[in-house]
mmCIF file of C-alpha atoms in Angstrom:
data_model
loop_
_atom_site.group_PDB
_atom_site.id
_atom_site.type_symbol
_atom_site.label_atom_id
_atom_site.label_comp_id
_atom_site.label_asym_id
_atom_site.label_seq_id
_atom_site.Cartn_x
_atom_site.Cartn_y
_atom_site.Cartn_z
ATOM 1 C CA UNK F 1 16.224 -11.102 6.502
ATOM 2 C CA UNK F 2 12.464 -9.775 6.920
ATOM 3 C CA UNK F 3 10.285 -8.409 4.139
ATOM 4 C CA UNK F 4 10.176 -5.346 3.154
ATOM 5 C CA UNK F 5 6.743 -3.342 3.256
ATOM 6 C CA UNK F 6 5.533 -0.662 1.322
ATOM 7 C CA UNK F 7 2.625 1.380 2.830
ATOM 8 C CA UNK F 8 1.067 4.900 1.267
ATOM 9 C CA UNK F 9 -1.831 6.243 -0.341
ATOM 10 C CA UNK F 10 -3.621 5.048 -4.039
ATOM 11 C CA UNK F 11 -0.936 6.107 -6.875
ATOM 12 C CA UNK F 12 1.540 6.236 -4.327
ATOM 13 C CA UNK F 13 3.478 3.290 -6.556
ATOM 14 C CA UNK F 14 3.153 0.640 -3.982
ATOM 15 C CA UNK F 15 2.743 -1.746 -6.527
ATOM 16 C CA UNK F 16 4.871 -0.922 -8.903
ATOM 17 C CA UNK F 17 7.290 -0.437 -6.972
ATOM 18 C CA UNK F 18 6.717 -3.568 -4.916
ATOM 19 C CA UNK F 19 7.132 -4.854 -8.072
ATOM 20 C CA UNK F 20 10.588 -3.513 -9.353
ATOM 21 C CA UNK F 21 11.838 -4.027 -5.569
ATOM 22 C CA UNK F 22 10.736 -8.150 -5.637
ATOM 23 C CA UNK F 23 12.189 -8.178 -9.039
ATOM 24 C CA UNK F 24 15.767 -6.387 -8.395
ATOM 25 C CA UNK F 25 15.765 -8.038 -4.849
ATOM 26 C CA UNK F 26 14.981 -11.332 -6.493
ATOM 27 C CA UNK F 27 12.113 -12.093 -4.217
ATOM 28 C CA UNK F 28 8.181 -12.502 -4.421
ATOM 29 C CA UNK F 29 5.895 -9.973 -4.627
ATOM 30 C CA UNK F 30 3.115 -10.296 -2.145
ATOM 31 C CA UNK F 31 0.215 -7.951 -3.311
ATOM 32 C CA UNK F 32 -2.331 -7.662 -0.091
ATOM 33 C CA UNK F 33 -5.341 -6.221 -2.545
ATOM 34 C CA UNK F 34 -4.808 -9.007 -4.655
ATOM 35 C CA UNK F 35 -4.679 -11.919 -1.946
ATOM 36 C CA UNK F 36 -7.685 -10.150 -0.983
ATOM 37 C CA UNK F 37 -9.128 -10.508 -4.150
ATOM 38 C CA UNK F 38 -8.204 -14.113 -4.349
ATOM 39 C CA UNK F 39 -9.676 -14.867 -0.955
ATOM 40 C CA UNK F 40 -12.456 -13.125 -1.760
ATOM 41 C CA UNK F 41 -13.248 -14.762 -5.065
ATOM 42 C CA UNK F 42 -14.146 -10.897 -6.538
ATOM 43 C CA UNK F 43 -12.779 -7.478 -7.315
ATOM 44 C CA UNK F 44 -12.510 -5.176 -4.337
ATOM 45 C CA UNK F 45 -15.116 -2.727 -5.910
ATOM 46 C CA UNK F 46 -17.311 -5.512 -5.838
ATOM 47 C CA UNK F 47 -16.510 -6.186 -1.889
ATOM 48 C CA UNK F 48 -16.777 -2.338 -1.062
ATOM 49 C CA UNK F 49 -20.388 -2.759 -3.657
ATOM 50 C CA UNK F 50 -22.347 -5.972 -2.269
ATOM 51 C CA UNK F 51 -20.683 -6.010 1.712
ATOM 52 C CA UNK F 52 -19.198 -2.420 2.164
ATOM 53 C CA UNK F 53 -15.586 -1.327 4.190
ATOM 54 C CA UNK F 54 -15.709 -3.047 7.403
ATOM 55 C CA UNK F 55 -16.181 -6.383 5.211
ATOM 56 C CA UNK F 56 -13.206 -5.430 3.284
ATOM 57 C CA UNK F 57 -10.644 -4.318 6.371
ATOM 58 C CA UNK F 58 -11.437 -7.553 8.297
ATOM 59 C CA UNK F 59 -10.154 -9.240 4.760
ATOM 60 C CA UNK F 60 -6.875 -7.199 5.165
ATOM 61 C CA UNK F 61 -6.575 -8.523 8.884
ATOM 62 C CA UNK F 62 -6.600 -12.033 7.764
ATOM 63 C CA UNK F 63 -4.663 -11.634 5.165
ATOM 64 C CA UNK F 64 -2.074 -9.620 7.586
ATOM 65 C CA UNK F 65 -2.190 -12.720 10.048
ATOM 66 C CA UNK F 66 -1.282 -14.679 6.645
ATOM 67 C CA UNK F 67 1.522 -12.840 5.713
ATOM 68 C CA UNK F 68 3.013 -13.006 9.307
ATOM 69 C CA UNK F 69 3.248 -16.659 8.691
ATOM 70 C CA UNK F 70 5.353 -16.060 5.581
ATOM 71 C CA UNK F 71 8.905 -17.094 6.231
ATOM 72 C CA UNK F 72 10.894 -16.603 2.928
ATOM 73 C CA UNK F 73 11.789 -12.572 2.823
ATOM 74 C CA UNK F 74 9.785 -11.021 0.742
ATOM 75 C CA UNK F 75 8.157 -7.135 -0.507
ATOM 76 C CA UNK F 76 4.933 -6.463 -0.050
ATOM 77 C CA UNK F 77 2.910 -4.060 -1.297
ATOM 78 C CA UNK F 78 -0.751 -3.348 1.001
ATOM 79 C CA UNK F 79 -3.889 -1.517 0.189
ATOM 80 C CA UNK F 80 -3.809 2.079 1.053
ATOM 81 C CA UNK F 81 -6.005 1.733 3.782
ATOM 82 C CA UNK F 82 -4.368 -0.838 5.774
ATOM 83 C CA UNK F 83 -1.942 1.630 8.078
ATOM 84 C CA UNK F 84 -5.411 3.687 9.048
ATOM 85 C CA UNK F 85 -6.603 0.991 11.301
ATOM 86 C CA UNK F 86 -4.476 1.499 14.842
ATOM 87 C CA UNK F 87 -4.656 -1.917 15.305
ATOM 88 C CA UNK F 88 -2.985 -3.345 11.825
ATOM 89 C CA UNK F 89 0.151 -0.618 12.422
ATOM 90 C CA UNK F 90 1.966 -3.106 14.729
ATOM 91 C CA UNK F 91 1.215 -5.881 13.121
ATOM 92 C CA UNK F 92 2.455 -4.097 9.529
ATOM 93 C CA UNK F 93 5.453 -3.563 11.515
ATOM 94 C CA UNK F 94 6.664 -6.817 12.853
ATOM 95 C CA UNK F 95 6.416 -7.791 9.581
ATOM 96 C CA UNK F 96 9.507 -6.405 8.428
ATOM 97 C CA UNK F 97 10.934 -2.682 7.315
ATOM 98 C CA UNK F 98 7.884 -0.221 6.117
ATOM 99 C CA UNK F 99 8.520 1.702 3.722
ATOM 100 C CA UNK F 100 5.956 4.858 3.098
ATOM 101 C CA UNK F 101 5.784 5.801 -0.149
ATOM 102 C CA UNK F 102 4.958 9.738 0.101
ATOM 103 C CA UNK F 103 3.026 11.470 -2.320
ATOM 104 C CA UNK F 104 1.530 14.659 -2.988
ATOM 105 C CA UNK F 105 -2.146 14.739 -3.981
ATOM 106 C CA UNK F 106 -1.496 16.807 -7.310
ATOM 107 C CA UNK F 107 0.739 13.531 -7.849
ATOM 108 C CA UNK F 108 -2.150 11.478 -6.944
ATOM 109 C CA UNK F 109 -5.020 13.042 -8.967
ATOM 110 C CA UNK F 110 -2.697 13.066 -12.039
ATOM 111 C CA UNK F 111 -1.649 9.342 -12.081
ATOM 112 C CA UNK F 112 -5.398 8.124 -11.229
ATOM 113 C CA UNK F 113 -6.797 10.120 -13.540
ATOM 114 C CA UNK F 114 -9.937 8.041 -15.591
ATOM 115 C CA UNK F 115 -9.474 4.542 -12.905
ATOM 116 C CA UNK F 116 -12.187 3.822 -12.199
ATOM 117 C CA UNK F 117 -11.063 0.670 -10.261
ATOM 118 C CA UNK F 118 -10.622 3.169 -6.843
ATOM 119 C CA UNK F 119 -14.056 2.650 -4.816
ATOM 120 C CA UNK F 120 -12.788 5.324 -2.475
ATOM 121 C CA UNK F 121 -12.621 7.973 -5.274
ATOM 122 C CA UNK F 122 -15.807 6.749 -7.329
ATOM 123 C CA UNK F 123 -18.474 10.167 -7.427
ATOM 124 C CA UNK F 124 -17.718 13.533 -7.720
ATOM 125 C CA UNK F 125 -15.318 15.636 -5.962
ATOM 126 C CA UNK F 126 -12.514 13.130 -6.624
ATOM 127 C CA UNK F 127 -9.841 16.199 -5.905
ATOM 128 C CA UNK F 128 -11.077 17.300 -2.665
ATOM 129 C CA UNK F 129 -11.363 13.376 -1.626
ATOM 130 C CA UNK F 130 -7.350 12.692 -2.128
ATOM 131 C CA UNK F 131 -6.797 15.912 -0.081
ATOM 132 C CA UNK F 132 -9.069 15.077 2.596
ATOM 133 C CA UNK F 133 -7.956 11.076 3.003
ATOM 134 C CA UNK F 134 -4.415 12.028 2.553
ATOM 135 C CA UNK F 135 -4.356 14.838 4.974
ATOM 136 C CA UNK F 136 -6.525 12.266 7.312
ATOM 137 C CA UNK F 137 -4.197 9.262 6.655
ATOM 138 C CA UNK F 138 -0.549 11.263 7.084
ATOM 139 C CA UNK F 139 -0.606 10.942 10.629
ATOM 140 C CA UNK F 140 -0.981 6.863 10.473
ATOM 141 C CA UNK F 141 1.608 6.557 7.579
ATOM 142 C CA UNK F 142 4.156 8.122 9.366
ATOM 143 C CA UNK F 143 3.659 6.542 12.788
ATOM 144 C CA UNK F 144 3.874 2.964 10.660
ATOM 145 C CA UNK F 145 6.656 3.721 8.953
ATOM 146 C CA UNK F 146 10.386 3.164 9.823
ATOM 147 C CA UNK F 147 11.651 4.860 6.703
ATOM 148 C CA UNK F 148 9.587 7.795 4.867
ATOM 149 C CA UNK F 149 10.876 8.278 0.892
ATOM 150 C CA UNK F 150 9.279 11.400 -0.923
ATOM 151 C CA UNK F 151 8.212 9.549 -4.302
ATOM 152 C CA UNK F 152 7.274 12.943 -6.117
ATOM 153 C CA UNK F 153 8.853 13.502 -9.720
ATOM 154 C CA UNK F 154 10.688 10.149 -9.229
ATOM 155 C CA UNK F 155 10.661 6.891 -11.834
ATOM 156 C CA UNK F 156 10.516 3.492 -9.674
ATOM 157 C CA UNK F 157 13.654 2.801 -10.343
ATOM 158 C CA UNK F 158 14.670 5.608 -8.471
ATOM 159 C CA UNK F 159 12.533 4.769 -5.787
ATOM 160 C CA UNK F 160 13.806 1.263 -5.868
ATOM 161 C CA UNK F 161 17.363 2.743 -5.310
ATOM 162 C CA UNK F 162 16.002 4.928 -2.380
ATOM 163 C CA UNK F 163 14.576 2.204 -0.322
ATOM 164 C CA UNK F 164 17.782 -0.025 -1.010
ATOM 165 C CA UNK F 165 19.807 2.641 0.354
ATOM 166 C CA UNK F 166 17.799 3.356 3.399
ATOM 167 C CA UNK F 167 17.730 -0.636 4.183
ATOM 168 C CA UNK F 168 21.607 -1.313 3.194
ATOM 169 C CA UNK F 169 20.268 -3.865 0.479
#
């Protein structure tokens, strides 16, 4: 059995999905911002801060060689970003089944509403910025993905359901 891997855009509800799925699944949850942050020994906005993107996507290549090493099944949730780069899309999907979490920016704006924890939403103009990265990141979601669900108006547990249904879990 391979992992299971969810992909999508900030307040998507990669993570807490990931973590209802690794929970009613009864595997581990494998967080790729967080191993990040571990490797790292900081917060992301402090990576994006003091050494900027690139530093932070060659992070989320090692830590995508790590996870191909990973042989008990598990889910695991990435960083928003990671899909975007052409060159992590095949590696995201030897991995296992990717699952894009789909979400509509009005979704978006209204569950990140106040984080300040986003460095990709930090300034002004935070509405026109989730239209702009989703519209610009749609195309690379879908071409990652084996199985798109719609996550709009739905509690995780009904996205938990989805994705076991679409993967005969």
């Amino acid at each position: 059995m391979k992992h299971i891997v969810l992909i999508g855009f900030m307040g998507a509800g990669k993570s807490t999905v990931g973590r209802a799925l690794a929970a009613e699944l009864g595997r581990e949850l494998l967080d790729t911002d967080q191993m990040i942050e571990e490797k790292a020994g900081c917060r992301i906005t402090e990576i994006f801060a003091r050494q900027g993107e690139p530093a932070f996507r060659r992070l989320e290549e090692e830590i995508l060689k790590q996870l191909a090493e990973e042989k008990a099944p598990a889910v695991i949730s990435t960083g928003g970003g990671m899909p975007v780069f052409e060159k992590n899309r095949p590696a995201l999907r030897r991995l296992g089944t990717v699952v894009y979490l789909q979400v509509k920016p009005e979704t978006v704006l209204k569950r990140l509403k106040g984080d300040t924890t986003r460095p990709l939403l930090q300034g002004g103009g935070a509405e026109s910025r989730v239209r702009e990265l989703l519209a610009e990141r749609e195309p690379a979601y879908r071409d990652t993905a084996h199985e798109v669900v719609p996550v709009d108006g739905m509690s995780a547990d009904e996205v938990v359901r989805r994705i076991k249904e679409l993967n005969n879990i």
